[in-house]
Short mmCIF file of C-alpha atoms and ligand atoms in Angstrom, two decimals:
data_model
loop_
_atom_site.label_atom_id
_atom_site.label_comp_id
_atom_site.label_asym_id
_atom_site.label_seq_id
_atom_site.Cartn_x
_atom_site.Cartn_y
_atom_site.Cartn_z
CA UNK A 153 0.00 0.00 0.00
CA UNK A 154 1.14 3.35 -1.07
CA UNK A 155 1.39 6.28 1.57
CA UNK A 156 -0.83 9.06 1.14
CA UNK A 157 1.02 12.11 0.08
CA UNK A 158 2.23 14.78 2.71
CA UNK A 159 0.60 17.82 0.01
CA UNK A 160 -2.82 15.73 0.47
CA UNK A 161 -2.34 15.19 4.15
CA UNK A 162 -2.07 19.04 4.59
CA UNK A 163 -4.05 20.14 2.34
CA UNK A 164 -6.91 18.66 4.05
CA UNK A 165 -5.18 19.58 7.63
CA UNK A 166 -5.69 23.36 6.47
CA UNK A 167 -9.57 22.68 5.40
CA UNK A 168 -9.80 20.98 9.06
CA UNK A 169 -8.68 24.22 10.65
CA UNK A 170 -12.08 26.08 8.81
CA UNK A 171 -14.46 23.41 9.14
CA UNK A 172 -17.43 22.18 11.77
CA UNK A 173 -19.77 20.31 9.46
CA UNK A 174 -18.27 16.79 7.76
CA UNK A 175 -20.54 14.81 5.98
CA UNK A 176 -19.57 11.08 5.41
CA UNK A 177 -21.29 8.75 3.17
CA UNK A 178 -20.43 5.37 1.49
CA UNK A 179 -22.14 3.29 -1.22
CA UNK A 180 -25.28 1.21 -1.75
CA UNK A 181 -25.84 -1.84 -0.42
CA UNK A 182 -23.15 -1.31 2.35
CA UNK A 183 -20.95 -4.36 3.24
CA UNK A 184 -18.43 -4.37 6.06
CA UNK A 185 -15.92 -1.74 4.44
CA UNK A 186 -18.08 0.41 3.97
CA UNK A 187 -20.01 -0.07 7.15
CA UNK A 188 -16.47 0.39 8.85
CA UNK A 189 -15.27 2.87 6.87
CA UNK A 190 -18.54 5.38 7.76
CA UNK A 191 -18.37 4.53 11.51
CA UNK A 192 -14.41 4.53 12.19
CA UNK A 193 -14.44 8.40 10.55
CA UNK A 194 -17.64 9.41 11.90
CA UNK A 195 -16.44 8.72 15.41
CA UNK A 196 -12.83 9.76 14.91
CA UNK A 197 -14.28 13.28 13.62
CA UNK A 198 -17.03 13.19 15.98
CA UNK A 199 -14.24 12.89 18.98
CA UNK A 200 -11.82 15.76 17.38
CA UNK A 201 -15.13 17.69 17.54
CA UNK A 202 -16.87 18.09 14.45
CA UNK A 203 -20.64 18.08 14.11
CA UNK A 204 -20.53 14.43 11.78
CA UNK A 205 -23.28 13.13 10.00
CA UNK A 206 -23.32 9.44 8.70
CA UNK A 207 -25.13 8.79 5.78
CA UNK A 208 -25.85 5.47 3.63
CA UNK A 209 -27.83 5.00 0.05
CA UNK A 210 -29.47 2.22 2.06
CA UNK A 211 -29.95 -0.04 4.95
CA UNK A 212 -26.46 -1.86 6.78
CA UNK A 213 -26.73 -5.69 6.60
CA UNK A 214 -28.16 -7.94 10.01
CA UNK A 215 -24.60 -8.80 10.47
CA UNK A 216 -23.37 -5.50 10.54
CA UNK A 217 -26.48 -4.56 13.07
CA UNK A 218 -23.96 -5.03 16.25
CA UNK A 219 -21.55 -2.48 15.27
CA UNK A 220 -21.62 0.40 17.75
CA UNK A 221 -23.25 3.86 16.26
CA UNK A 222 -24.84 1.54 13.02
CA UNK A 223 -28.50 2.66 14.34
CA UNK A 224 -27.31 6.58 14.02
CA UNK A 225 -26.24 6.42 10.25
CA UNK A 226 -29.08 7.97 8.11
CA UNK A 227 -30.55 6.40 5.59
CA UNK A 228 -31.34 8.30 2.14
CA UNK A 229 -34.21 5.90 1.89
CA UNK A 230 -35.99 6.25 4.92
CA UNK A 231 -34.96 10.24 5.30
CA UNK A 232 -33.99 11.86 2.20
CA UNK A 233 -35.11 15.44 3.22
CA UNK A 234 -33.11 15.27 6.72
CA UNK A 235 -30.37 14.21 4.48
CA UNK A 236 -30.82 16.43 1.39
CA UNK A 237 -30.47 19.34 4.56
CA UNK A 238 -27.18 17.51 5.59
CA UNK A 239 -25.88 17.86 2.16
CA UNK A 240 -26.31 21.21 2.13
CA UNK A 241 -24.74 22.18 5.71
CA UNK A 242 -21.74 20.52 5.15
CA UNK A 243 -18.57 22.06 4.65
CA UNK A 244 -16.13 18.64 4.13
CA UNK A 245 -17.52 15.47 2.70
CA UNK A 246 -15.43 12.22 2.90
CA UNK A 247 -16.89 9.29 -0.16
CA UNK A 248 -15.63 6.45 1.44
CA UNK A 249 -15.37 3.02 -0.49
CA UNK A 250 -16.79 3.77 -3.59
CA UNK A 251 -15.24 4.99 -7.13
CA UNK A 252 -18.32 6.07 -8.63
CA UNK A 253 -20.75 8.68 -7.67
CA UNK A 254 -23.50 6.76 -9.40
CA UNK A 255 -23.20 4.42 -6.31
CA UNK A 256 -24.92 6.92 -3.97
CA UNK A 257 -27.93 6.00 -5.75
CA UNK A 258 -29.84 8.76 -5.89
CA UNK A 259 -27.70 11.11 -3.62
CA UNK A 260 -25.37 11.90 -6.43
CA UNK A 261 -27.64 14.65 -7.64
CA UNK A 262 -26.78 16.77 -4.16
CA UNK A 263 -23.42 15.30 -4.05
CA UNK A 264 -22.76 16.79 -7.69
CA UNK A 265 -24.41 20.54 -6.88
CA UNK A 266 -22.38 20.93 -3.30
CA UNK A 267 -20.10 23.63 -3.38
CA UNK A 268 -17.83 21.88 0.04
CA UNK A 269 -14.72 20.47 -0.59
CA UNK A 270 -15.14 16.60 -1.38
CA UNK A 271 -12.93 14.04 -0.11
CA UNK A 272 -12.52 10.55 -1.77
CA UNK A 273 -10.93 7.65 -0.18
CA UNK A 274 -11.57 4.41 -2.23
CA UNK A 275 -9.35 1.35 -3.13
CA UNK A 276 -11.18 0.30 -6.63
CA UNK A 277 -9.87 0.29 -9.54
CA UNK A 278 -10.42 3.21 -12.32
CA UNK A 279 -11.93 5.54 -9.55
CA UNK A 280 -13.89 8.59 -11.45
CA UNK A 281 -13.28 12.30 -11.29
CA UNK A 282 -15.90 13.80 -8.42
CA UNK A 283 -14.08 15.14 -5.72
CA UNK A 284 -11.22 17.71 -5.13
CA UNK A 285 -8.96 15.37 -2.99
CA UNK A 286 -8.70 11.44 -4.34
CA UNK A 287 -6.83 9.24 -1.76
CA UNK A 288 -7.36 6.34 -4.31
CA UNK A 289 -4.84 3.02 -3.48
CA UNK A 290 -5.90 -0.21 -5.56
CA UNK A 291 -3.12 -2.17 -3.83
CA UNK A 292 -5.07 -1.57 -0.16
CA UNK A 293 -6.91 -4.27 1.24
CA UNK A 294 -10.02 -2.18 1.62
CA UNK A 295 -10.83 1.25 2.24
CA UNK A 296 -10.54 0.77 6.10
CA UNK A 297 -6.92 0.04 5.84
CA UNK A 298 -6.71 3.28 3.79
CA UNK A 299 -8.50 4.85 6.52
CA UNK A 300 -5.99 3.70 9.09
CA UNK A 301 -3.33 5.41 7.34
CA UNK A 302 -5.12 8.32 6.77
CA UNK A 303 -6.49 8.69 10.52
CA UNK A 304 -2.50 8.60 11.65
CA UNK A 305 -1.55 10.96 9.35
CA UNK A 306 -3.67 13.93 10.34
CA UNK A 307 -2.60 13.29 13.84
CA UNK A 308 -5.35 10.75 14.80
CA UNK A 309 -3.21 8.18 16.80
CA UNK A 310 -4.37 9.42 20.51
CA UNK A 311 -8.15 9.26 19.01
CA UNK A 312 -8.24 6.06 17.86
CA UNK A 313 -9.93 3.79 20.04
CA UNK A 314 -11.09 0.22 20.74
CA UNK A 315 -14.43 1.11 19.09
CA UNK A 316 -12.45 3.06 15.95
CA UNK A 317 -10.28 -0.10 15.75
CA UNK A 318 -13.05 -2.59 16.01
CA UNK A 319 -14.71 -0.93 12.88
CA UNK A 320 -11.58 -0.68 10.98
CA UNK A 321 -10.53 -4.08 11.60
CA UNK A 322 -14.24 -5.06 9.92
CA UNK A 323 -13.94 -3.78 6.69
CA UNK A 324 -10.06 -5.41 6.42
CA UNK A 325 -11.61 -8.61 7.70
CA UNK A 326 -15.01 -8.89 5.35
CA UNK A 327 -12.86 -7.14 2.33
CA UNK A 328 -9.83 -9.91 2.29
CA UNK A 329 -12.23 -12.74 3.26
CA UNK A 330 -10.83 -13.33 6.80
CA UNK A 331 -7.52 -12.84 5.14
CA UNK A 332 -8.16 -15.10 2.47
CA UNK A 333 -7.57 -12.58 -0.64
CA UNK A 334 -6.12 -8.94 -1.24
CA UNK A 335 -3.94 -9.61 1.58
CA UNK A 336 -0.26 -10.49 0.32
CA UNK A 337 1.15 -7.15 1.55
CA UNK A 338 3.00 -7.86 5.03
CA UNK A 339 1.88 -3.89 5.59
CA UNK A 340 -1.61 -4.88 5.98
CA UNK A 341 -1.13 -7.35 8.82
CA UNK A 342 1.42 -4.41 10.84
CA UNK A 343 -1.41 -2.39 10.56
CA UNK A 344 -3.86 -4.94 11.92
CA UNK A 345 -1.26 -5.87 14.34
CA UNK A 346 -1.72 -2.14 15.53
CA UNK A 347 -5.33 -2.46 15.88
CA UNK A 348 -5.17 -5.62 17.55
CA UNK A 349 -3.08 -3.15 20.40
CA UNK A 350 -6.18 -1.08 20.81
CA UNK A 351 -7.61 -4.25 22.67
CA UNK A 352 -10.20 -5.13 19.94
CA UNK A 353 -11.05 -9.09 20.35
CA UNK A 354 -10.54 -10.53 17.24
CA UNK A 355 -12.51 -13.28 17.79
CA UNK A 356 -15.23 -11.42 18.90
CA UNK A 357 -15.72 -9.64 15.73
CA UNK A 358 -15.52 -12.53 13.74
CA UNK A 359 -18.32 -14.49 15.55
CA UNK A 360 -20.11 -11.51 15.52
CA UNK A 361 -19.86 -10.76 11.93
CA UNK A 362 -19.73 -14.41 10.84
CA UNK A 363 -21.74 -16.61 13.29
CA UNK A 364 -24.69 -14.20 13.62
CA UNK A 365 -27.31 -15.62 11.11
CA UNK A 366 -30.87 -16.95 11.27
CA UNK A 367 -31.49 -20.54 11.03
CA UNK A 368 -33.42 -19.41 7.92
CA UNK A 369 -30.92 -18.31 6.27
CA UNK A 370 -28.83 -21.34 6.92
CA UNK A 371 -31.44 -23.18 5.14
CA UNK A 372 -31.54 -20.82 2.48
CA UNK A 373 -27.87 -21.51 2.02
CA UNK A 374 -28.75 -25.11 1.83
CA UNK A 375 -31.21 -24.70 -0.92
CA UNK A 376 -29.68 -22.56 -2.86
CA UNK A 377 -26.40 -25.29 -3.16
CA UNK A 378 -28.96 -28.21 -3.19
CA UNK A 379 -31.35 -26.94 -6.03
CA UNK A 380 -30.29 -23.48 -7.59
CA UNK A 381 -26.22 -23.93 -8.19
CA UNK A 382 -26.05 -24.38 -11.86
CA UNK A 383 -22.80 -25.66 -12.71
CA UNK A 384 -20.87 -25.29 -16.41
CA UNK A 385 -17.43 -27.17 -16.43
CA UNK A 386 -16.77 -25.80 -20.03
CA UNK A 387 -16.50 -22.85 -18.93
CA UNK A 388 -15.09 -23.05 -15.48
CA UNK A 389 -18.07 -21.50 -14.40
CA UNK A 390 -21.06 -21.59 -11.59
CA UNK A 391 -23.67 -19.37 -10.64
CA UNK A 392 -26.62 -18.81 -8.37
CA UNK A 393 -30.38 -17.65 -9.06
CA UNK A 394 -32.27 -15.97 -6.41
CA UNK A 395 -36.07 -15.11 -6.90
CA UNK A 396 -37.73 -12.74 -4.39
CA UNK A 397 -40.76 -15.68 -3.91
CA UNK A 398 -37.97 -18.06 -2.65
CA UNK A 399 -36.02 -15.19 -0.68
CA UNK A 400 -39.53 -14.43 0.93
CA UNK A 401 -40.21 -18.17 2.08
CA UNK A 402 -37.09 -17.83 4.05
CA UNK A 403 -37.89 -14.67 6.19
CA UNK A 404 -34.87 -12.64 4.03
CA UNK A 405 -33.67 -9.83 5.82
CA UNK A 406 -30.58 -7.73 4.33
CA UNK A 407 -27.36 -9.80 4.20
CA UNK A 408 -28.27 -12.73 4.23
CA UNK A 409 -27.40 -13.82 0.57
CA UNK A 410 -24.09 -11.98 1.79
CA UNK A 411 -20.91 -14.93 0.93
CA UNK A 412 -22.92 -17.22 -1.29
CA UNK A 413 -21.31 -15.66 -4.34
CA UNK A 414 -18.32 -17.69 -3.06
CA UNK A 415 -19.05 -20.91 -2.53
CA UNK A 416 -19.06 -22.12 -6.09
CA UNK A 417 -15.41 -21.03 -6.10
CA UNK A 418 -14.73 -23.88 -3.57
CA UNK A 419 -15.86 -26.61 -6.61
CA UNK A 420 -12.48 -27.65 -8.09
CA UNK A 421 -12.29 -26.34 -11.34
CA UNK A 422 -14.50 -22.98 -11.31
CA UNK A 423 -12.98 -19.82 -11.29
CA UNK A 424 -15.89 -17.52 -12.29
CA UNK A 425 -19.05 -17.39 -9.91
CA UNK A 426 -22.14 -15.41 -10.22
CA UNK A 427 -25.16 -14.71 -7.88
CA UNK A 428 -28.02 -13.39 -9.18
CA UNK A 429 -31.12 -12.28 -7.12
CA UNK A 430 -34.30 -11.12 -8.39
CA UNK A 431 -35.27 -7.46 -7.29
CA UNK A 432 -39.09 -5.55 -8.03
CA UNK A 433 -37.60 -4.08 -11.44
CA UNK A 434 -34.34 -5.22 -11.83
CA UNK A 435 -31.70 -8.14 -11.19
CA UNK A 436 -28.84 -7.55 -8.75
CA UNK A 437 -25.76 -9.40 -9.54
CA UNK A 438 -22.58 -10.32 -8.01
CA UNK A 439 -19.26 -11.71 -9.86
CA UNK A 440 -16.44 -13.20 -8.30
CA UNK A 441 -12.72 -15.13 -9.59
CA UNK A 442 -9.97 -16.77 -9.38
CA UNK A 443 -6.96 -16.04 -11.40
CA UNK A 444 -6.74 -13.63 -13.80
CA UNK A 445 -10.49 -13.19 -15.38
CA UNK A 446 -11.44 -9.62 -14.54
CA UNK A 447 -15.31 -9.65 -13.57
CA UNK A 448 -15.13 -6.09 -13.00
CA UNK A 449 -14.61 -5.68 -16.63
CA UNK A 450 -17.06 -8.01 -17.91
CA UNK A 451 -19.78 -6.53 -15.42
CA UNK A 452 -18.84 -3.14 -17.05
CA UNK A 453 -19.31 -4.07 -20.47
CA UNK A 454 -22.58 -6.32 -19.69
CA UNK A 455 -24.26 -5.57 -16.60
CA UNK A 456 -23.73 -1.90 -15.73
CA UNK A 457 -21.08 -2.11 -12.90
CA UNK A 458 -17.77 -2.51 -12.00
CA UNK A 459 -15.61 -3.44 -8.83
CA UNK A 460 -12.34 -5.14 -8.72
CA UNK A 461 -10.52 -7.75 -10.96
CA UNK A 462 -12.05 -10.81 -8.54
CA UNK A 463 -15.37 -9.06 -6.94
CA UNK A 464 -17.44 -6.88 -8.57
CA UNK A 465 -21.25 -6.46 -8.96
CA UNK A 466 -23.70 -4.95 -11.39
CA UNK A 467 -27.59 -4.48 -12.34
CA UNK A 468 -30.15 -5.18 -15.27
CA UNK A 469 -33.15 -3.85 -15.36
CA UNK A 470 -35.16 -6.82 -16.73
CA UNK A 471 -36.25 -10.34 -15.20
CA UNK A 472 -34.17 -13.10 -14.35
CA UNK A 473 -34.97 -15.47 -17.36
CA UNK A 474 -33.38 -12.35 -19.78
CA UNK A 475 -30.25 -11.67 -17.07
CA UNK A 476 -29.66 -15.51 -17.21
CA UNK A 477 -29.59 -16.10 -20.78
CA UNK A 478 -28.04 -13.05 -21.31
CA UNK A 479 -25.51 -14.20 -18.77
CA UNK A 480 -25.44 -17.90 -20.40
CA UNK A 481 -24.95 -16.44 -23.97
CA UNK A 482 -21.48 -14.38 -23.14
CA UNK A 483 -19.93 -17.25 -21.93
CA UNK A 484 -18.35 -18.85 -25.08
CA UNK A 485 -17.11 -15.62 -25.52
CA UNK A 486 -15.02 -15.32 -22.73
CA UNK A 487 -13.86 -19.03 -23.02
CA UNK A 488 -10.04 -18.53 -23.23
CA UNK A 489 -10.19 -16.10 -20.47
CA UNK A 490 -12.15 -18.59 -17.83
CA UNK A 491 -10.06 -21.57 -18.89
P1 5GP B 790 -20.81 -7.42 -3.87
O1 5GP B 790 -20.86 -8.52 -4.87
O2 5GP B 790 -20.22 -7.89 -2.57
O3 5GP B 790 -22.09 -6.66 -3.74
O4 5GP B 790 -19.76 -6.36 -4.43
C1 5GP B 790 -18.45 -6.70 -4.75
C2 5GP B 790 -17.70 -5.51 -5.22
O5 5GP B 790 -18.28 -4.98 -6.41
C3 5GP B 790 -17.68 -4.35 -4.24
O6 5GP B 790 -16.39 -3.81 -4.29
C4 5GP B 790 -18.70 -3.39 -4.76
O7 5GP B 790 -18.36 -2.09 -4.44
C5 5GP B 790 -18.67 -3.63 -6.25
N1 5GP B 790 -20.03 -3.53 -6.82
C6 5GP B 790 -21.11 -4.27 -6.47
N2 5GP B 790 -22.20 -3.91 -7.18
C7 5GP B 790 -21.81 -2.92 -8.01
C8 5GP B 790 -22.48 -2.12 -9.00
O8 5GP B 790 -23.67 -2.26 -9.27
N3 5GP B 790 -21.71 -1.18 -9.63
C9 5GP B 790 -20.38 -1.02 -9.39
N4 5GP B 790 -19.70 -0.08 -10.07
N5 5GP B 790 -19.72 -1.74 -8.46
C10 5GP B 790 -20.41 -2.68 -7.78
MN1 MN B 791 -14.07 -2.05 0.05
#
């Protein structure tokens, strides 16, 4: 991971000095980087004394629900004029784990027309041009380890705390897999061994974040391997249909489909996994790897998204028979890649 520049660092020192109001956001459908990323600044700029406000395109996940200060984030869809009043009050705004302002999902609009100085800190690839400051670092584990850095260098280390640590430590746990991916540089476990010295309990967190669910979704799990894996050994490829009927019959709450994008990746032989799920006017879609096939790419070109090389995501706004044959159709395309 790269060290973010001293020009940046005091650049944004100087804004500090003539600022009260810092808005923080991160993108839809939060996972644990995000999640982490919006609580660990919100509290560190909460305890240097700013008036903070925490905002999310949507809802956190279930597993995310034990995360202290999750419950005061706002969310644009339950409060968008409390939030469109945020937008407009705040002098600094931090985009935290996203590379595209099309990810606020509706907020971009206010984002766009804000006249405060905006603030990006993002570890995906290609990030866009919206904001005045870019702290962008594709070799970071996730945007919390960015963070990390960042919080030191503007003079943070007597404010972080067990609780900053414990949300940083989340988003570099749920972004590498428990340390299973995007986590070859020995820098990233120094800086976890630094968090682990704030007295967070490692395994803790990871019960918490991984040995939280339902029994229903268990048994969702179980279905979904049983009777909707579709495996393609030509192509080195398996995926995963979700409608909302069968979501429904198992009491889905958000998050719980969260990991099942993975598990094909586990049959010997597939590198390319997809998990579809049905939505009221569109299908959601994630894409993961092995190896060198680039799913942020191919969701680019074919679904509308993006994300890294190994995990990225994307949308169609159509049903789930189209998505799937679209999705069916492309693959002798790609059939050196995959192989
Ligand atoms: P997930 O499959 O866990 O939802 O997302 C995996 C990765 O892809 C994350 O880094 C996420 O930010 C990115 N991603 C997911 N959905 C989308 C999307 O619709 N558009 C873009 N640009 N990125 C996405
Ligand atoms: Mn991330």
């Amino acid at each position: 991971m790269k060290t973010i520049s001293k020009e940046v660092v005091n650049r944004l020192k100087d804004k500090l000095k003539n600022t009260s109001n810092i808005l923080i956001l991160s993108h839809y459908h939060p996972d644990g980087d995000a999640v982490g990323a919006v609580l660990s600044m919100s509290r560190f700029f909460g305890k240097m004394g700013y008036e903070v406000s925490a905002v999310l395109p949507d809802s956190s996940p279930v597993y995310l629900e034990w995360m202290k200060g999750v419950e005061d984030i706002l969310i644009f869809e339950k409060e968008p004029e409390l939030i469109e009043s945020k937008f407009s009050e705040a002098d600094l705004i931090f985009a935290l784990d996203f590379n595209d302002p099309s990810r606020l999902k509706g907020m971009e609009k206010w984002y766009e027309r804000l006249g405060a100085m905006k603030v990006v800190i993002d570890h995906h690839p290609e990030p866009k041009k919206f904001s005045d400051i870019i702290i962008s670092d594709t070799s970071a584990s996730s945007a919390c380890e960015l963070l990390y850095e960042f919080m030191k260098s503007v003079g943070g280390t007597g404010i972080i705390d067990r609780e900053i640590a414990t949300a940083l430590f989340v988003g570099i746990m749920t972004d590498t897999g428990c340390f299973s991916f995007n986590s070859s540089d020995p820098g990233t476990y120094i800086r976890v061994a630094e968090l682990l010295g704030y007295g967070i309990n490692k395994d803790e967190i990871f019960n918490l974040v991984y040995d939280n669910y339902s029994d229903d979704r268990m048994r969702l799990l179980g279905y979904v391997l049983k009777e909707k894996m579709e495996v393609i050994p030509e192509y080195n490829t398996a995926f995963i249909s979700l409608t909302m009927d069968e979501l429904e019959k198992y009491s889905f709450v958000m998050g719980d489909t969260e990991g099942f994008v993975n598990y094909p990746l586990s049959i010997k032989g597939i590198r390319f996994s997809a998990l579809f799920i049905e939505k009221p006017d569109h299908v959601k879609i994630s894409f993961r790897s092995k190896g060198a096939f680039p799913t942020n790419l191919f969701s680019k070109k074919h679904f509308n998204g993006g994300g890294h090389l190994n995990a990225s995501g994307g949308e169609l706004y159509s049903n789930m028979e189209e998505t799937l044959r679209l999705f069916r159709s492309l693959l002798p395309k790609y059939a050196k890649e995959l192989k």
